[in-house]
PDB file of C-alpha atoms in Angstrom:
ATOM      1  CA  MET A   1    -129.853  -2.283 214.130  1.00  0.00           C
ATOM      2  CA  GLU A   2    -132.868  -3.230 216.168  1.00  0.00           C
ATOM      3  CA  PHE A   3    -134.065  -1.064 219.029  1.00  0.00           C
ATOM      4  CA  LYS A   4    -133.990  -4.086 221.353  1.00  0.00           C
ATOM      5  CA  CYS A   5    -130.302  -4.706 220.631  1.00  0.00           C
ATOM      6  CA  SER A   6    -128.123  -4.762 223.750  1.00  0.00           C
ATOM      7  CA  ASP A   7    -124.706  -4.883 222.066  1.00  0.00           C
ATOM      8  CA  VAL A   8    -123.052  -1.630 223.169  1.00  0.00           C
ATOM      9  CA  HIS A   9    -120.440  -1.837 220.412  1.00  0.00           C
ATOM     10  CA  LEU A  10    -123.090  -1.956 217.671  1.00  0.00           C
ATOM     11  CA  TRP A  11    -124.849   1.071 219.177  1.00  0.00           C
ATOM     12  CA  LYS A  12    -121.637   3.090 219.256  1.00  0.00           C
ATOM     13  CA  GLN A  13    -120.614   1.924 215.778  1.00  0.00           C
ATOM     14  CA  SER A  14    -123.991   2.983 214.384  1.00  0.00           C
ATOM     15  CA  LEU A  15    -123.737   6.389 216.028  1.00  0.00           C
ATOM     16  CA  SER A  16    -120.209   6.925 214.748  1.00  0.00           C
ATOM     17  CA  SER A  17    -121.365   6.326 211.157  1.00  0.00           C
ATOM     18  CA  TYR A  18    -124.121   8.981 211.319  1.00  0.00           C
ATOM     19  CA  LYS A  19    -122.127  11.653 209.466  1.00  0.00           C
ATOM     20  CA  THR A  20    -121.169   9.217 206.700  1.00  0.00           C
ATOM     21  CA  ARG A  21    -124.824   8.243 206.262  1.00  0.00           C
ATOM     22  CA  ILE A  22    -125.792  11.932 205.949  1.00  0.00           C
ATOM     23  CA  GLU A  23    -123.118  12.502 203.306  1.00  0.00           C
ATOM     24  CA  SER A  24    -124.126   9.387 201.350  1.00  0.00           C
ATOM     25  CA  LEU A  25    -127.632  10.750 200.754  1.00  0.00           C
ATOM     26  CA  ASN A  26    -126.281  13.389 198.352  1.00  0.00           C
ATOM     27  CA  LYS A  27    -129.087  15.815 199.205  1.00  0.00           C
ATOM     28  CA  PRO A  28    -128.287  19.442 198.384  1.00  0.00           C
ATOM     29  CA  ASN A  29    -127.284  21.416 201.485  1.00  0.00           C
ATOM     30  CA  LEU A  30    -128.002  18.542 203.888  1.00  0.00           C
ATOM     31  CA  VAL A  31    -124.409  18.237 205.104  1.00  0.00           C
ATOM     32  CA  SER A  32    -124.112  21.965 205.883  1.00  0.00           C
ATOM     33  CA  LEU A  33    -127.605  22.091 207.401  1.00  0.00           C
ATOM     34  CA  ASP A  34    -126.819  19.051 209.541  1.00  0.00           C
ATOM     35  CA  GLU A  35    -123.588  20.738 210.680  1.00  0.00           C
ATOM     36  CA  PHE A  36    -125.663  23.757 211.693  1.00  0.00           C
ATOM     37  CA  TYR A  37    -128.194  21.636 213.566  1.00  0.00           C
ATOM     38  CA  THR A  38    -125.827  19.245 215.325  1.00  0.00           C
ATOM     39  CA  ASN A  39    -122.948  21.609 216.144  1.00  0.00           C
ATOM     40  CA  GLU A  40    -123.591  25.300 215.541  1.00  0.00           C
ATOM     41  CA  LEU A  41    -127.131  25.664 216.921  1.00  0.00           C
ATOM     42  CA  PRO A  42    -126.439  23.916 220.257  1.00  0.00           C
ATOM     43  CA  LEU A  43    -123.399  26.172 220.723  1.00  0.00           C
ATOM     44  CA  LEU A  44    -125.440  29.298 219.907  1.00  0.00           C
ATOM     45  CA  LEU A  45    -128.079  28.275 222.437  1.00  0.00           C
ATOM     46  CA  ARG A  46    -125.481  27.700 225.172  1.00  0.00           C
ATOM     47  CA  GLN A  47    -123.930  31.109 224.417  1.00  0.00           C
ATOM     48  CA  ARG A  48    -127.329  32.712 225.055  1.00  0.00           C
ATOM     49  CA  ASN A  49    -127.487  31.434 228.645  1.00  0.00           C
ATOM     50  CA  PRO A  50    -128.849  32.181 231.222  1.00  0.00           C
ATOM     51  CA  ASN A  51    -132.017  32.796 229.148  1.00  0.00           C
ATOM     52  CA  PRO A  52    -131.429  30.851 225.927  1.00  0.00           C
ATOM     53  CA  TYR A  53    -133.693  31.364 222.940  1.00  0.00           C
ATOM     54  CA  ILE A  54    -133.936  30.591 219.260  1.00  0.00           C
ATOM     55  CA  THR A  55    -134.204  33.322 216.623  1.00  0.00           C
ATOM     56  CA  THR A  56    -136.470  33.345 213.584  1.00  0.00           C
ATOM     57  CA  SER A  57    -133.391  32.828 211.435  1.00  0.00           C
ATOM     58  CA  ASP A  58    -132.302  29.841 213.571  1.00  0.00           C
ATOM     59  CA  LEU A  59    -135.787  28.362 213.383  1.00  0.00           C
ATOM     60  CA  SER A  60    -135.918  28.856 209.620  1.00  0.00           C
ATOM     61  CA  LYS A  61    -132.581  27.091 209.157  1.00  0.00           C
ATOM     62  CA  LEU A  62    -133.678  24.295 211.505  1.00  0.00           C
ATOM     63  CA  MET A  63    -136.845  23.898 209.407  1.00  0.00           C
ATOM     64  CA  GLN A  64    -134.736  23.727 206.223  1.00  0.00           C
ATOM     65  CA  TRP A  65    -132.686  20.969 207.876  1.00  0.00           C
ATOM     66  CA  LYS A  66    -135.787  19.056 208.945  1.00  0.00           C
ATOM     67  CA  LEU A  67    -137.482  19.328 205.552  1.00  0.00           C
ATOM     68  CA  THR A  68    -134.308  18.434 203.651  1.00  0.00           C
ATOM     69  CA  ARG A  69    -134.070  15.261 205.732  1.00  0.00           C
ATOM     70  CA  GLY A  70    -137.649  14.261 204.998  1.00  0.00           C
ATOM     71  CA  LYS A  71    -140.625  15.450 202.992  1.00  0.00           C
ATOM     72  CA  TRP A  72    -140.204  18.948 201.544  1.00  0.00           C
ATOM     73  CA  ARG A  73    -143.151  21.179 202.506  1.00  0.00           C
ATOM     74  CA  PRO A  74    -142.310  24.760 201.530  1.00  0.00           C
ATOM     75  CA  ARG A  75    -145.375  26.215 203.279  1.00  0.00           C
ATOM     76  CA  LEU A  76    -143.900  25.266 206.656  1.00  0.00           C
ATOM     77  CA  LEU A  77    -140.694  27.081 205.793  1.00  0.00           C
ATOM     78  CA  ASP A  78    -142.715  30.124 204.695  1.00  0.00           C
ATOM     79  CA  PHE A  79    -144.650  30.098 207.978  1.00  0.00           C
ATOM     80  CA  VAL A  80    -141.615  29.984 210.256  1.00  0.00           C
ATOM     81  CA  SER A  81    -139.609  32.439 208.160  1.00  0.00           C
ATOM     82  CA  SER A  82    -142.357  35.037 208.535  1.00  0.00           C
ATOM     83  CA  LEU A  83    -142.690  34.723 212.327  1.00  0.00           C
ATOM     84  CA  ASP A  84    -142.074  37.805 214.449  1.00  0.00           C
ATOM     85  CA  GLU A  85    -138.638  37.745 216.085  1.00  0.00           C
ATOM     86  CA  ALA A  86    -139.939  38.741 219.540  1.00  0.00           C
ATOM     87  CA  VAL A  87    -142.634  36.048 219.456  1.00  0.00           C
ATOM     88  CA  VAL A  88    -140.121  33.326 218.513  1.00  0.00           C
ATOM     89  CA  LYS A  89    -137.707  34.474 221.208  1.00  0.00           C
ATOM     90  CA  SER A  90    -140.411  34.553 223.886  1.00  0.00           C
ATOM     91  CA  ALA A  91    -141.900  31.167 222.954  1.00  0.00           C
ATOM     92  CA  SER A  92    -138.502  29.481 222.870  1.00  0.00           C
ATOM     93  CA  GLN A  93    -137.413  30.995 226.190  1.00  0.00           C
ATOM     94  CA  LYS A  94    -140.632  29.773 227.824  1.00  0.00           C
ATOM     95  CA  SER A  95    -140.125  26.368 226.238  1.00  0.00           C
ATOM     96  CA  PHE A  96    -136.538  25.968 227.422  1.00  0.00           C
ATOM     97  CA  GLN A  97    -137.481  27.170 230.916  1.00  0.00           C
ATOM     98  CA  SER A  98    -140.233  24.512 231.024  1.00  0.00           C
ATOM     99  CA  LEU A  99    -137.755  21.663 230.796  1.00  0.00           C
ATOM    100  CA  PRO A 100    -137.542  18.959 232.017  1.00  0.00           C
ATOM    101  CA  ASP A 101    -141.341  19.024 231.500  1.00  0.00           C
ATOM    102  CA  VAL A 102    -141.184  17.959 227.849  1.00  0.00           C
ATOM    103  CA  SER A 103    -144.945  18.199 227.356  1.00  0.00           C
ATOM    104  CA  LYS A 104    -145.077  21.814 228.486  1.00  0.00           C
ATOM    105  CA  ALA A 105    -141.932  22.662 226.521  1.00  0.00           C
ATOM    106  CA  VAL A 106    -143.474  21.323 223.290  1.00  0.00           C
ATOM    107  CA  LEU A 107    -146.722  23.202 223.928  1.00  0.00           C
ATOM    108  CA  GLU A 108    -144.823  26.477 224.378  1.00  0.00           C
ATOM    109  CA  LEU A 109    -143.246  26.071 220.922  1.00  0.00           C
ATOM    110  CA  THR A 110    -146.295  24.836 219.041  1.00  0.00           C
ATOM    111  CA  VAL A 111    -147.988  28.212 219.491  1.00  0.00           C
ATOM    112  CA  LEU A 112    -145.727  29.301 216.610  1.00  0.00           C
ATOM    113  CA  LYS A 113    -147.334  28.951 213.175  1.00  0.00           C
ATOM    114  CA  GLY A 114    -145.711  26.101 211.267  1.00  0.00           C
ATOM    115  CA  VAL A 115    -144.237  24.472 214.381  1.00  0.00           C
ATOM    116  CA  GLY A 116    -145.771  21.138 215.303  1.00  0.00           C
ATOM    117  CA  PRO A 117    -144.554  18.555 217.809  1.00  0.00           C
ATOM    118  CA  ALA A 118    -141.868  17.180 215.450  1.00  0.00           C
ATOM    119  CA  THR A 119    -140.325  20.600 214.797  1.00  0.00           C
ATOM    120  CA  ALA A 120    -140.649  21.493 218.476  1.00  0.00           C
ATOM    121  CA  SER A 121    -138.798  18.266 219.313  1.00  0.00           C
ATOM    122  CA  ALA A 122    -135.976  19.298 216.965  1.00  0.00           C
ATOM    123  CA  VAL A 123    -135.671  22.666 218.727  1.00  0.00           C
ATOM    124  CA  LEU A 124    -135.650  20.998 222.140  1.00  0.00           C
ATOM    125  CA  ALA A 125    -133.155  18.324 221.062  1.00  0.00           C
ATOM    126  CA  ALA A 126    -130.753  21.048 219.916  1.00  0.00           C
ATOM    127  CA  TYR A 127    -130.973  22.643 223.365  1.00  0.00           C
ATOM    128  CA  ALA A 128    -131.356  19.618 225.650  1.00  0.00           C
ATOM    129  CA  PRO A 129    -130.584  16.328 223.860  1.00  0.00           C
ATOM    130  CA  ASP A 130    -130.317  14.587 227.220  1.00  0.00           C
ATOM    131  CA  VAL A 131    -134.004  15.370 227.880  1.00  0.00           C
ATOM    132  CA  ALA A 132    -135.748  15.688 224.511  1.00  0.00           C
ATOM    133  CA  PRO A 133    -134.988  13.549 221.442  1.00  0.00           C
ATOM    134  CA  PHE A 134    -135.803  14.617 217.897  1.00  0.00           C
ATOM    135  CA  MET A 135    -138.961  12.951 216.621  1.00  0.00           C
ATOM    136  CA  SER A 136    -137.512  11.671 213.324  1.00  0.00           C
ATOM    137  CA  ASP A 137    -139.392   9.193 211.166  1.00  0.00           C
ATOM    138  CA  GLU A 138    -136.585   6.663 211.452  1.00  0.00           C
ATOM    139  CA  ALA A 139    -136.308   6.826 215.232  1.00  0.00           C
ATOM    140  CA  MET A 140    -140.091   6.637 215.615  1.00  0.00           C
ATOM    141  CA  VAL A 141    -140.217   3.491 213.472  1.00  0.00           C
ATOM    142  CA  ALA A 142    -137.346   1.905 215.406  1.00  0.00           C
ATOM    143  CA  ALA A 143    -138.734   2.699 218.857  1.00  0.00           C
ATOM    144  CA  LEU A 144    -142.485   2.481 218.265  1.00  0.00           C
ATOM    145  CA  GLY A 145    -142.991   0.651 214.997  1.00  0.00           C
ATOM    146  CA  ASN A 146    -144.603   3.640 213.253  1.00  0.00           C
ATOM    147  CA  SER A 147    -143.860   7.201 212.241  1.00  0.00           C
ATOM    148  CA  LYS A 148    -147.127   8.706 211.040  1.00  0.00           C
ATOM    149  CA  ASP A 149    -148.544  10.068 214.296  1.00  0.00           C
ATOM    150  CA  TYR A 150    -146.936  13.466 214.870  1.00  0.00           C
ATOM    151  CA  THR A 151    -148.908  14.384 217.978  1.00  0.00           C
ATOM    152  CA  LEU A 152    -147.725  15.474 221.390  1.00  0.00           C
ATOM    153  CA  LYS A 153    -149.232  12.302 222.855  1.00  0.00           C
ATOM    154  CA  GLN A 154    -147.174  10.098 220.509  1.00  0.00           C
ATOM    155  CA  TYR A 155    -144.047  12.169 221.134  1.00  0.00           C
ATOM    156  CA  LEU A 156    -144.389  11.617 224.883  1.00  0.00           C
ATOM    157  CA  VAL A 157    -144.691   7.848 224.308  1.00  0.00           C
ATOM    158  CA  PHE A 158    -141.538   8.071 222.167  1.00  0.00           C
ATOM    159  CA  VAL A 159    -139.686  10.027 224.880  1.00  0.00           C
ATOM    160  CA  ASP A 160    -140.710   7.480 227.525  1.00  0.00           C
ATOM    161  CA  LYS A 161    -139.495   4.610 225.343  1.00  0.00           C
ATOM    162  CA  LEU A 162    -136.107   6.257 224.776  1.00  0.00           C
ATOM    163  CA  GLN A 163    -135.776   7.183 228.454  1.00  0.00           C
ATOM    164  CA  ALA A 164    -136.424   3.567 229.426  1.00  0.00           C
ATOM    165  CA  LYS A 165    -133.843   2.369 226.882  1.00  0.00           C
ATOM    166  CA  ALA A 166    -131.297   4.906 228.115  1.00  0.00           C
ATOM    167  CA  LYS A 167    -131.801   3.861 231.752  1.00  0.00           C
ATOM    168  CA  VAL A 168    -131.279   0.185 230.928  1.00  0.00           C
ATOM    169  CA  ARG A 169    -128.214   0.905 228.803  1.00  0.00           C
ATOM    170  CA  PHE A 170    -126.718   3.211 231.425  1.00  0.00           C
ATOM    171  CA  SER A 171    -127.233   0.691 234.218  1.00  0.00           C
ATOM    172  CA  LEU A 172    -125.750  -2.143 232.129  1.00  0.00           C
ATOM    173  CA  PHE A 173    -122.919  -0.326 230.383  1.00  0.00           C
ATOM    174  CA  ASN A 174    -122.435   2.972 232.237  1.00  0.00           C
ATOM    175  CA  ASP A 175    -123.295   4.475 228.858  1.00  0.00           C
ATOM    176  CA  SER A 176    -123.652   8.204 228.320  1.00  0.00           C
ATOM    177  CA  LEU A 177    -125.558   8.382 225.018  1.00  0.00           C
ATOM    178  CA  SER A 178    -128.101  11.200 224.918  1.00  0.00           C
ATOM    179  CA  PHE A 179    -131.694  10.521 223.906  1.00  0.00           C
ATOM    180  CA  ASP A 180    -130.998  12.300 220.646  1.00  0.00           C
ATOM    181  CA  ASP A 181    -128.024   9.990 220.027  1.00  0.00           C
ATOM    182  CA  TYR A 182    -130.476   7.089 220.026  1.00  0.00           C
ATOM    183  CA  GLY A 183    -132.472   8.833 217.314  1.00  0.00           C
ATOM    184  CA  ASN A 184    -129.355   9.502 215.237  1.00  0.00           C
ATOM    185  CA  ILE A 185    -128.401   5.838 215.425  1.00  0.00           C
ATOM    186  CA  PHE A 186    -131.598   4.920 213.591  1.00  0.00           C
ATOM    187  CA  ASP A 187    -131.689   7.791 211.102  1.00  0.00           C
ATOM    188  CA  TYR A 188    -131.702   6.811 207.459  1.00  0.00           C
ATOM    189  CA  GLY A 189    -132.358   3.146 207.984  1.00  0.00           C
ATOM    190  CA  HIS A 190    -129.003   2.149 209.427  1.00  0.00           C
ATOM    191  CA  PHE A 191    -130.260  -1.131 210.847  1.00  0.00           C
ATOM    192  CA  LYS A 192    -128.129  -4.223 211.389  1.00  0.00           C
ATOM    193  CA  SER A 193    -128.921  -7.490 213.039  1.00  0.00           C
ATOM    194  CA  CYS A 194    -127.915  -7.570 216.626  1.00  0.00           C
TER     195      CYS A 194
END
């Protein structure tokens, strides 16, 4: 599906097939890691209110999910797995408290070794998908035409593009898709003509 598509039924159909697309990849552990990321982690974060945080174990599992989806880089997993629990908790609490300032929230997380803007976006999307989408390769290509620039500056352009799309869709269709839903629609090349 093309990012410019305005057919609400195609958008919802693409989103509803996300789980099937994940399963069809036949990547070891991806289905269970995706279940953790999309369902278990957001619930854990909500249970930690009023001062939600992510643990080193959560971050390590999130990194496994991210790397299993894309290019496997074991050094990143080693970095995040060795982070001090108190440092991860503090950085994530500061990050979540910074929202809706996405730029500041990303900066609070990228102080952690092994966490760049893309991983920070995954953490934020698990906590606040209505504010911060995950910076996946597929969603970046769909929204911006490229996926190789993993900088905060490019992430903010990506967020702005998805926010603009969400505003148009909501005003036209009274649609309630989160920004992260838009990313999931484009994950794994699920494009159709509109």
